């Protein structure tokens, strides 16, 4: 129990280039797991062990690693998942946050809150993940601690508990001041920041610290009744009281504690580890896990205890060249041992666990047993996929699955050599099973194999994997946008389908209203208003099935209809000639006829572009955005400009290279999917 109480399952979340991987590397170094510091620029960090990650200097796949940290008398086991910041790999963040209890939200002190910061923050809120904040890169030119704190409060509508402030910034950044202990901390460069010294606060910071501490105590009192009582009565408030109150506030997700430093300069990482132990939740802080019985509608709960029925969630599936399929699992309840059997509630089949391992980035440590709270790898389970629930035999229980976004871009691909065709198919099956945001489909009209993903970089990385991992050279076409269609008007229609060809004929008669949904949800909203049994109950589900099938191909250019509402209100049958499939056909035919009158329009994916560039290139950038049918949402900054714009996905192919060219290599851009919007008429007519 003590072990689980001192267990922390945490993620490092942030936007691109905030320093997540460097923070992780320093954590592993100061906890003694590694004995030599790696750097992203040198491509030798522990968690970015994939060759493409080293080459590109970004995290592509979430990495799990376990370490330990000693704080006072307690030893904390920390499972860390370093997640990608690039939006093309947001699915990695999504599935990691699904199984974490806490997170360190890392922000760059110079660039502050970015739009991708908002995306990962929203994802973490969805799964109710408790967070602490770390303002990194305080040694960067233009770093502004107070401004970044204000941005965090304004952007996320969250209260902050500032427990550290920086001493200086940019080239003058020297150390940090702990507001709680009122001590200045300076790290020793001679031993790579392994040690530091506590000193008195510099004179010019005394007033700032006194004000900051008064604000901190006042904020804490506003959230904690016991603390409020001591605060009002002006009783002595100990450091342990402050830590306890901040922990309670963090667990309830009422506010976020803010720390600062520079991971690259080895400043501030040890206090961050202390904060992980002090404030972030253990698996026992969340008492139950909610799911349901696969044959029943009502919610069920299981206690997050070792003596509960075994319940685990598969959040990632990997293929390892030595051990084969490896299922990454968060164990929520009970325990599992090597050689035992578990039930996969999706397939209804039992799976044998031959080995249990703890992942250490690219290394594996054997475990005999995993218990509630553990994150581990299971070897031997064969028919599993991301989102599966594994539970004790004869004890079905399903945890909520992860919803993955639909792809927005596709490539036509084929192996260069005919001899590679079987290997090509096997490789696609493997990479698609590992990455649920990647889809492989065959174009029914052309027979081409289409690889669909979340962005250019996403597909580029997976194509490189085909070459590097599987040794397959591939021909590829130009990227294509995945458009959507939608209906904009509601119309009524009657469709009668009848066919006679000797013997029993076919007959179905349906009257329905069709149009857009008014609840902003996706998929088909089907409303049955049939009265008097004019259509038998068993045929109504066929009508719904027919409309669902019809939505896969719109009437403008054959792209899917993203959302639609159908109200079935009348119809008829033939005593002998009516069958369920006839009503499916009637629905599909009826859709095509009615959609012509329902004013269908084409939707295109719109990307948010976060562009950073020196002031002298601002004119070139804004002119280029306008040429791409873009809309500038904001421009801010002084010497370095930050532009946020909406640009259609179709116009962003090759955009990263364009930005580099326009700014002589001094600009950068991050793109992420925002929404679908109607394609202008002039563009539609030219398609």
XYZ file of C-alpha atoms in Angstrom:
687
model
C 0.000 0.000 0.000
C 2.850 2.392 0.861
C 4.405 1.636 -2.543
C 1.180 2.561 -4.361
C 0.702 5.627 -2.158
C 4.146 6.843 -3.276
C 3.594 5.964 -6.935
C 3.239 8.787 -9.460
C 2.030 8.156 -13.031
C 2.805 11.436 -14.751
C 3.110 12.881 -18.233
C 5.186 15.746 -19.563
C 2.865 17.800 -21.785
C 3.536 20.964 -23.755
C 3.726 22.562 -27.188
C 6.566 21.969 -29.628
C 9.980 23.217 -28.437
C 8.904 23.981 -24.862
C 11.628 21.592 -23.679
C 9.634 18.497 -22.629
C 12.279 15.975 -23.637
C 15.086 17.988 -22.005
C 13.056 18.214 -18.778
C 12.571 14.421 -18.896
C 16.286 13.837 -19.561
C 17.255 15.989 -16.567
C 14.726 14.185 -14.345
C 16.258 10.830 -15.283
C 19.769 12.170 -14.656
C 19.045 13.672 -11.227
C 17.117 10.578 -10.112
C 20.182 8.483 -10.962
C 18.612 6.411 -13.738
C 21.151 7.677 -16.284
C 24.692 8.823 -15.607
C 25.356 11.034 -18.602
C 23.255 13.931 -19.826
C 21.882 13.748 -23.361
C 20.622 16.681 -25.435
C 17.906 16.925 -28.074
C 20.217 18.795 -30.459
C 22.761 15.970 -30.239
C 20.062 13.314 -30.796
C 21.153 11.279 -27.769
C 18.308 11.645 -25.257
C 16.934 8.502 -23.608
C 13.254 8.954 -24.473
C 13.825 9.993 -28.099
C 15.450 6.662 -28.924
C 13.824 6.297 -32.346
C 16.235 7.273 -35.187
C 13.651 9.660 -36.667
C 13.204 11.397 -33.307
C 16.956 11.865 -33.023
C 17.173 13.116 -36.610
C 14.259 15.571 -36.392
C 14.776 16.712 -32.787
C 11.125 16.115 -31.923
C 9.195 13.479 -29.982
C 7.081 11.330 -32.297
C 5.953 8.464 -30.086
C 5.156 8.736 -26.393
C 7.885 7.067 -24.331
C 7.386 5.402 -20.965
C 10.135 5.192 -18.386
C 10.269 4.473 -14.649
C 12.536 6.045 -12.048
C 12.673 6.896 -8.316
C 13.086 10.091 -6.314
C 13.799 10.472 -2.619
C 12.108 13.327 -0.755
C 12.776 13.574 2.976
C 12.015 10.066 4.329
C 9.923 8.970 1.341
C 10.977 7.180 -1.837
C 8.689 7.888 -4.798
C 8.303 5.566 -7.802
C 7.670 7.736 -10.839
C 6.354 6.432 -14.165
C 6.966 9.169 -16.746
C 5.486 9.431 -20.218
C 7.196 12.015 -22.438
C 4.567 12.953 -25.019
C 4.940 14.622 -28.440
C 4.232 18.334 -28.791
C 3.683 18.313 -32.553
C -0.031 18.263 -33.347
C 0.355 15.578 -36.037
C 1.040 13.191 -33.151
C -1.689 14.491 -30.821
C -3.120 10.975 -30.659
C -0.009 10.001 -28.670
C -0.852 12.716 -26.129
C -4.501 11.653 -26.051
C -3.842 8.015 -25.268
C -1.139 8.853 -22.740
C -3.320 11.284 -20.803
C -6.067 8.666 -20.750
C -4.001 6.542 -18.341
C -2.128 9.181 -16.310
C -2.981 10.567 -12.874
C -0.944 13.782 -13.063
C 1.054 15.910 -15.467
C 3.782 18.526 -15.636
C 2.656 21.216 -18.077
C 5.824 22.749 -19.511
C 5.792 26.274 -20.981
C 8.573 28.195 -22.692
C 9.338 31.378 -20.756
C 10.044 33.214 -24.018
C 7.210 32.071 -26.320
C 4.647 31.613 -23.523
C 1.331 29.866 -24.124
C 0.993 28.590 -27.706
C -2.130 27.291 -29.448
C -0.810 23.733 -29.105
C -0.498 24.386 -25.347
C -4.263 24.915 -25.412
C -4.813 21.611 -27.242
C -2.862 19.488 -24.741
C -4.388 21.379 -21.804
C -7.902 20.667 -23.125
C -6.995 16.998 -23.578
C -5.723 16.782 -19.993
C -8.881 18.460 -18.647
C -11.004 15.945 -20.555
C -9.435 13.141 -18.526
C -9.409 15.222 -15.292
C -5.627 15.068 -14.977
C -4.189 17.110 -12.086
C -1.324 19.391 -13.185
C 1.589 21.479 -11.989
C 3.214 24.055 -14.255
C 6.900 24.503 -15.066
C 7.969 27.663 -16.907
C 11.099 26.467 -18.687
C 13.790 28.240 -20.727
C 14.047 31.230 -18.389
C 17.551 31.641 -19.827
C 16.130 32.461 -23.271
C 16.304 36.022 -24.595
C 12.864 37.578 -24.132
C 11.844 35.210 -21.314
C 9.133 36.853 -19.203
C 7.949 34.891 -16.167
C 5.123 37.221 -15.081
C 3.755 37.492 -18.614
C 3.706 33.697 -19.033
C 1.917 33.225 -15.693
C -0.693 35.784 -16.780
C -1.107 34.003 -20.130
C -1.684 30.692 -18.314
C -4.402 32.283 -16.165
C -6.078 34.102 -19.075
C -5.893 31.286 -21.626
C -6.998 28.404 -19.405
C -9.206 30.357 -16.965
C -7.250 28.799 -14.123
C -5.887 30.234 -10.901
C -2.124 29.949 -10.346
C -0.174 29.359 -7.139
C 3.261 30.845 -7.810
C 5.673 29.005 -5.496
C 8.894 30.051 -7.252
C 10.127 33.133 -9.083
C 13.244 33.443 -11.268
C 16.333 35.440 -10.345
C 16.879 37.372 -13.557
C 15.959 36.208 -17.065
C 17.649 35.627 -20.424
C 21.440 35.865 -20.146
C 21.011 37.214 -16.587
C 19.092 34.180 -15.318
C 20.962 32.884 -12.257
C 18.621 30.757 -10.164
C 15.233 30.691 -8.487
C 13.656 31.890 -5.261
C 11.459 29.465 -3.321
C 8.510 31.546 -2.108
C 7.558 29.044 0.607
C 11.005 28.812 2.268
C 12.025 32.349 1.221
C 15.437 31.108 0.059
C 17.404 31.821 -3.105
C 18.685 28.691 -4.891
C 21.795 28.671 -7.098
C 22.905 25.545 -8.988
C 26.549 24.530 -9.302
C 27.756 24.301 -12.887
C 30.835 22.278 -11.907
C 28.785 19.098 -11.309
C 26.089 19.562 -14.015
C 23.619 20.980 -11.487
C 23.666 17.952 -9.176
C 24.099 20.268 -6.188
C 22.950 23.738 -5.311
C 23.269 26.191 -2.482
C 20.577 28.031 -0.564
C 21.286 31.671 0.178
C 19.515 34.717 1.497
C 17.217 36.469 -0.969
C 18.976 39.280 -2.921
C 18.026 42.666 -1.506
C 16.277 43.892 -4.652
C 13.967 40.817 -4.502
C 12.918 41.034 -0.834
C 9.838 43.205 -1.459
C 8.774 41.076 -4.463
C 9.069 37.856 -2.421
C 7.119 39.278 0.516
C 4.340 40.385 -1.818
C 4.357 37.039 -3.675
C 4.155 35.035 -0.449
C 1.278 37.151 0.859
C -0.589 36.565 -2.432
C 0.168 32.823 -2.286
C -1.130 32.422 1.271
C -4.234 34.470 0.498
C -5.010 32.343 -2.560
C -4.499 29.094 -0.639
C -6.810 30.345 2.128
C -9.513 30.920 -0.482
C -9.535 27.209 -1.333
C -8.774 25.487 1.994
C -11.058 26.026 5.028
C -8.582 24.685 7.591
C -5.836 26.886 6.181
C -8.234 29.847 6.059
C -8.906 29.517 9.767
C -5.196 29.609 10.638
C -4.650 32.469 8.185
C -7.447 34.653 9.612
C -6.411 33.972 13.192
C -2.817 34.837 12.214
C -1.516 31.582 13.661
C 1.902 30.343 12.592
C 1.664 28.658 9.197
C 4.288 25.945 8.687
C 5.819 24.820 5.414
C 4.100 21.426 5.786
C 0.705 23.156 6.118
C 1.351 25.045 2.893
C 2.437 21.895 1.034
C -0.580 19.950 2.302
C -2.977 22.705 1.216
C -1.372 23.013 -2.241
C -1.656 19.238 -2.678
C -5.395 19.315 -1.866
C -5.947 22.221 -4.245
C -4.000 20.409 -6.994
C -5.927 17.153 -6.550
C -9.224 19.027 -6.769
C -7.898 20.820 -9.887
C -8.881 24.217 -8.447
C -5.520 25.858 -9.211
C -2.092 25.005 -10.596
C 1.210 25.391 -8.755
C 3.815 27.237 -10.865
C 7.558 26.529 -10.787
C 10.320 27.759 -13.066
C 13.844 27.094 -14.277
C 15.951 26.100 -17.249
C 16.270 22.357 -17.827
C 18.980 22.918 -20.440
C 21.044 24.936 -17.932
C 20.303 22.331 -15.189
C 18.395 24.817 -13.022
C 15.202 24.028 -11.120
C 14.666 20.333 -11.908
C 15.123 18.916 -8.381
C 12.442 21.216 -6.862
C 10.178 20.146 -9.738
C 10.673 16.508 -8.692
C 9.862 17.493 -5.097
C 6.632 19.074 -6.364
C 5.723 15.858 -8.232
C 5.980 13.916 -4.954
C 4.300 16.563 -2.821
C 1.408 17.682 -5.020
C 0.524 15.255 -7.818
C -1.865 12.361 -7.122
C -1.032 8.745 -6.407
C -3.280 6.030 -7.905
C -4.983 5.790 -4.489
C -6.118 9.422 -4.597
C -8.709 8.430 -7.206
C -10.648 5.685 -5.431
C -12.688 4.093 -8.206
C -12.678 3.514 -11.947
C -15.949 3.651 -13.904
C -16.939 1.300 -16.707
C -19.873 -0.884 -17.709
C -20.835 -4.511 -18.264
C -20.809 -5.235 -22.032
C -24.348 -6.672 -21.848
C -25.812 -3.988 -19.598
C -26.342 -0.232 -20.016
C -25.773 0.958 -16.468
C -22.403 2.191 -15.211
C -20.317 -0.033 -12.939
C -17.372 0.829 -10.702
C -14.332 -1.015 -9.434
C -12.129 -0.014 -6.524
C -8.563 0.910 -7.450
C -7.123 -1.673 -5.049
C -4.830 -4.660 -5.391
C -7.462 -7.047 -3.997
C -10.105 -5.952 -6.544
C -10.976 -7.816 -9.786
C -8.124 -7.330 -12.272
C -8.905 -4.491 -14.701
C -6.445 -3.030 -17.210
C -6.647 -0.665 -20.179
C -4.545 -1.099 -23.336
C -3.414 2.401 -24.339
C -0.758 1.490 -26.873
C 0.292 -1.508 -28.973
C 3.878 -1.896 -30.186
C 5.643 -4.411 -32.381
C 9.090 -5.277 -31.078
C 11.521 -7.219 -33.255
C 12.566 -9.395 -30.295
C 9.329 -10.044 -28.383
C 6.662 -9.487 -31.064
C 3.427 -7.714 -30.066
C 3.671 -5.706 -26.861
C 0.559 -4.237 -25.218
C 1.142 -1.174 -23.036
C -1.366 -1.393 -20.181
C -2.449 0.781 -17.266
C -3.636 -1.523 -14.484
C -6.503 0.193 -12.658
C -7.525 -2.578 -10.271
C -6.364 -5.977 -9.028
C -3.138 -7.685 -10.052
C -1.809 -9.770 -12.939
C 1.050 -12.287 -12.916
C 3.131 -13.897 -15.639
C 1.414 -17.009 -17.007
C -2.096 -15.875 -16.043
C -5.064 -15.433 -18.379
C -7.127 -12.279 -18.953
C -10.387 -11.661 -20.816
C -10.430 -9.173 -23.698
C -13.962 -7.767 -23.424
C -13.928 -6.510 -27.026
C -13.301 -9.939 -28.565
C -14.697 -12.092 -25.758
C -11.523 -14.203 -25.960
C -9.027 -15.046 -23.252
C -5.420 -13.909 -23.652
C -2.414 -15.484 -21.953
C 0.125 -13.118 -20.374
C 3.473 -14.823 -20.939
C 5.654 -12.005 -19.581
C 5.240 -8.653 -17.830
C 7.797 -5.920 -18.338
C 8.475 -2.418 -17.144
C 9.485 -0.153 -20.020
C 12.680 1.847 -19.600
C 12.465 3.828 -22.872
C 14.198 1.419 -25.302
C 15.041 -1.134 -22.555
C 12.826 -3.621 -20.697
C 12.910 -4.881 -17.108
C 11.112 -8.119 -16.220
C 8.300 -8.053 -13.600
C 6.671 -11.115 -12.051
C 3.497 -9.272 -11.046
C 1.874 -5.928 -11.823
C -0.625 -4.371 -9.402
C -3.235 -1.609 -9.429
C -1.582 1.673 -10.384
C 1.211 0.132 -12.480
C 1.933 1.002 -16.102
C 3.535 -2.008 -17.768
C 3.942 -3.987 -20.966
C 2.239 -7.355 -21.498
C 3.833 -9.876 -23.845
C 1.897 -12.843 -25.220
C -1.471 -11.135 -25.662
C -2.148 -11.462 -29.386
C -5.526 -10.112 -30.457
C -5.452 -6.725 -28.699
C -5.690 -3.174 -29.958
C -5.585 0.322 -28.463
C -8.648 0.940 -26.288
C -9.236 -2.683 -25.251
C -10.129 -3.540 -21.659
C -8.449 -6.619 -20.161
C -10.090 -8.102 -17.085
C -10.323 -11.299 -15.044
C -11.942 -14.294 -16.754
C -15.735 -14.479 -16.294
C -15.746 -10.864 -15.010
C -16.609 -8.714 -18.067
C -16.037 -4.989 -17.545
C -15.455 -2.331 -20.189
C -13.625 0.967 -19.682
C -14.420 3.944 -21.893
C -12.435 3.711 -25.124
C -10.389 6.537 -26.646
C -12.011 8.532 -29.448
C -9.504 9.185 -32.216
C -9.899 12.011 -34.744
C -10.605 11.260 -38.390
C -7.657 11.718 -40.804
C -7.519 14.945 -42.799
C -4.919 14.086 -45.440
C -4.108 11.065 -47.613
C -1.398 9.731 -49.916
C -1.666 7.122 -52.666
C 1.209 4.668 -52.135
C 2.546 1.474 -53.690
C 5.748 -0.579 -53.369
C 8.353 0.171 -56.025
C 9.076 -3.523 -56.449
C 6.348 -6.089 -57.185
C 8.336 -8.533 -55.046
C 7.648 -6.341 -51.990
C 3.841 -6.450 -52.254
C 3.228 -9.001 -49.462
C 5.839 -7.361 -47.220
C 4.232 -3.985 -48.033
C 0.773 -5.157 -46.896
C 2.166 -6.736 -43.697
C 4.104 -3.546 -42.877
C 1.010 -1.345 -43.350
C -1.003 -3.611 -41.034
C 1.705 -3.304 -38.369
C 2.122 0.490 -38.466
C -1.653 1.018 -38.572
C -2.131 -1.255 -35.523
C 0.432 0.818 -33.605
C -1.021 4.185 -34.635
C -4.849 4.425 -34.434
C -4.828 7.888 -36.072
C -3.371 6.301 -39.228
C -5.745 4.558 -41.611
C -5.154 2.401 -44.655
C -7.903 1.992 -47.228
C -8.317 0.897 -50.820
C -9.886 3.442 -53.180
C -12.793 1.536 -54.740
C -12.647 3.543 -57.988
C -8.899 3.494 -58.668
C -7.781 0.432 -56.680
C -5.010 2.552 -55.116
C -3.809 2.013 -51.545
C -4.391 5.215 -49.551
C -2.493 6.069 -46.383
C -4.515 8.583 -44.349
C -3.198 10.650 -41.449
C -3.301 13.858 -39.425
C -0.858 15.982 -41.404
C 2.084 16.082 -43.792
C 4.652 15.378 -41.084
C 2.592 12.466 -39.749
C 2.536 10.746 -43.157
C 6.163 11.648 -43.861
C 7.277 9.946 -40.631
C 5.245 6.804 -41.319
C 6.572 6.611 -44.898
C 10.097 6.836 -43.530
C 9.254 3.955 -41.163
C 8.257 1.798 -44.135
C 11.689 2.395 -45.628
C 13.826 2.239 -42.481
C 12.055 -0.430 -40.397
C 10.738 -2.698 -43.113
C 13.175 -2.043 -45.965
C 10.417 -1.200 -48.462
C 10.927 1.509 -51.097
C 7.614 3.200 -51.890
C 6.175 5.289 -54.730
C 3.808 7.980 -53.494
C 1.404 10.453 -55.056
C 0.758 14.042 -54.066
C -1.029 14.570 -50.740
C -4.807 14.878 -50.993
C -7.185 16.672 -48.645
C -9.971 14.704 -46.939
C -12.971 16.950 -47.503
C -16.395 16.549 -45.907
C -19.897 17.384 -47.118
C -22.857 18.691 -45.168
C -26.531 19.446 -45.740
C -27.624 22.996 -44.967
C -31.415 22.806 -45.431
C -34.142 20.464 -44.146
C -36.456 18.877 -46.730
C -39.127 16.172 -46.821
C -39.036 13.292 -49.276
C -40.891 10.098 -50.097
C -38.976 7.211 -51.618
C -40.675 4.119 -53.013
C -38.426 1.241 -54.006
C -40.024 -1.608 -55.919
C -38.657 -4.298 -58.152
C -40.298 -7.340 -59.697
C -38.256 -10.044 -61.365
C -40.323 -13.211 -61.073
C -41.191 -14.819 -57.775
C -40.964 -12.605 -54.698
C -40.340 -8.976 -55.581
C -38.815 -6.110 -53.576
C -40.799 -3.284 -52.014
C -40.143 -0.500 -49.505
C -41.917 2.823 -48.997
C -40.478 5.491 -46.664
C -41.333 9.131 -46.006
C -38.757 11.148 -44.090
C -37.375 14.553 -43.278
C -33.641 15.063 -43.824
C -31.290 17.945 -42.983
C -28.470 19.159 -40.719
C -28.266 18.301 -37.035
C -28.910 21.168 -34.648
C -26.837 19.823 -31.742
C -23.339 20.171 -33.312
C -22.705 16.428 -32.836
C -21.271 14.162 -35.516
C -22.855 11.115 -37.125
C -26.505 10.352 -37.855
C -29.303 11.480 -35.543
C -32.122 9.106 -36.468
C -35.591 9.764 -35.046
C -38.335 7.156 -35.429
C -41.834 8.701 -35.550
C -43.611 5.762 -37.148
C -47.102 5.218 -35.753
C -49.563 2.388 -36.169
C -46.918 -0.058 -37.356
C -47.027 1.118 -40.993
C -43.401 0.006 -41.079
C -42.727 -3.062 -38.903
C -40.278 -2.508 -36.054
C -37.738 -4.975 -37.508
C -37.458 -2.924 -40.732
C -36.873 0.465 -39.065
C -33.323 -0.461 -38.055
C -32.682 -1.276 -41.739
C -33.778 2.235 -42.688
C -31.308 3.697 -40.191
C -28.567 1.372 -41.452
C -29.222 2.506 -45.031
C -28.824 6.188 -44.127
C -25.607 5.470 -42.215
C -24.222 3.720 -45.288
C -25.386 6.562 -47.564
C -23.498 9.134 -45.460
C -20.185 7.586 -46.519
C -20.521 9.142 -49.976
C -21.932 12.649 -50.381
C -23.574 13.937 -53.546
C -21.167 16.742 -54.498
C -17.805 14.987 -54.875
C -18.433 11.752 -52.997
C -16.885 12.833 -49.672
C -18.483 11.676 -46.382
C -21.355 13.565 -44.773
C -20.069 14.372 -41.292
C -23.422 14.856 -39.556
C -27.056 14.532 -40.545
C -30.538 14.305 -39.056
C -33.288 12.039 -40.379
C -36.867 11.873 -39.053
C -38.772 8.835 -40.358
C -42.499 9.604 -40.101
C -44.384 7.409 -42.594
C -44.093 4.529 -45.007
C -45.560 1.297 -46.208
C -44.856 -2.351 -46.949
C -45.994 -5.099 -49.269
C -47.358 -8.209 -47.619
C -45.069 -10.556 -49.545
C -42.380 -8.440 -51.252
C -40.983 -6.372 -48.359
C -37.680 -7.380 -46.732
C -35.240 -5.627 -44.421
C -32.661 -5.083 -47.161
C -35.298 -3.387 -49.352
C -35.607 -0.659 -46.723
C -31.831 -0.206 -46.664
C -31.861 0.320 -50.432
C -34.816 2.722 -50.144
C -32.922 4.792 -47.568
C -29.801 4.966 -49.769
C -31.802 5.945 -52.853
C -33.892 8.382 -50.825
C -30.757 10.053 -49.462
C -29.376 10.705 -52.958
C -32.658 12.202 -54.149
C -33.366 14.300 -51.046
C -29.799 15.552 -50.571
C -30.006 17.256 -53.972
C -32.715 19.507 -52.508
C -31.048 19.932 -49.095
C -28.401 22.358 -50.405
C -25.291 20.282 -49.797
C -21.982 22.118 -49.427
C -18.359 21.026 -49.393
C -16.282 21.518 -46.220
C -12.495 21.747 -46.086
C -10.193 21.303 -43.078
C -8.860 24.595 -41.723
C -5.493 24.665 -39.975
C -4.312 27.089 -37.315
C -0.812 28.291 -38.195
C 1.388 29.533 -35.328
C 4.163 31.451 -37.067
C 7.190 32.999 -35.417
C 9.536 35.295 -37.351
C 11.780 38.360 -36.950
C 10.014 41.689 -37.449
C 11.638 42.424 -40.840
C 9.913 39.424 -42.456
C 6.394 40.234 -41.212
C 5.280 41.770 -44.537
C 6.392 38.730 -46.532
C 4.616 36.353 -44.163
C 1.300 38.239 -44.091
C 1.342 38.602 -47.891
C 1.912 34.868 -48.270
C -0.936 34.085 -45.831
C -3.319 36.200 -47.921
C -2.264 34.379 -51.090
C -3.151 31.098 -49.384
C -6.741 32.189 -48.604
C -5.665 32.614 -44.992
C -7.213 34.831 -42.312
C -4.861 36.487 -39.805
C -6.302 36.187 -36.295
C -3.596 38.006 -34.331
C -0.123 39.518 -34.540
C 1.879 40.291 -31.432
C 5.473 40.734 -30.372
C 8.243 43.259 -30.822
C 11.537 42.055 -32.281
C 10.108 38.553 -32.781
C 6.625 38.501 -34.245
C 4.054 35.841 -33.437
C 1.331 35.479 -36.071
C -1.722 33.258 -35.626
C -3.697 32.577 -38.803
C -6.359 30.268 -40.203
C -5.269 28.633 -43.471
C -7.059 25.911 -45.496
C -5.160 22.607 -45.293
C -4.964 22.442 -49.099
C -2.879 25.618 -49.066
C -0.400 24.426 -46.410
C 1.370 21.619 -48.284
C 5.086 22.379 -48.110
C 4.386 25.395 -45.890
C 7.190 24.684 -43.396
C 9.770 24.931 -46.210
C 8.113 28.085 -47.529
C 8.328 29.805 -44.137
C 12.008 28.925 -43.860
C 12.643 30.298 -47.353
C 10.697 33.535 -46.763
C 12.565 34.204 -43.497
C 16.047 33.054 -44.573
C 15.760 30.154 -42.143
C 14.895 32.363 -39.140
C 11.159 31.646 -38.980
C 9.162 28.649 -37.843
C 5.578 27.443 -38.068
C 3.431 24.918 -36.211
C 0.197 23.772 -37.827
C -2.755 22.076 -36.193
C -6.236 21.148 -37.297
C -8.940 23.548 -36.084
C -12.257 22.907 -37.836
C -14.058 22.316 -41.128
C -15.428 25.314 -43.036
C -17.333 25.669 -46.356
C -15.221 25.779 -49.519
C -15.753 29.097 -51.379
C -17.905 28.707 -54.508
C -15.147 29.790 -56.864
C -12.793 27.137 -55.507
C -15.502 24.446 -55.608
C -16.251 25.154 -59.253
C -12.588 24.676 -60.164
C -12.323 21.288 -58.415
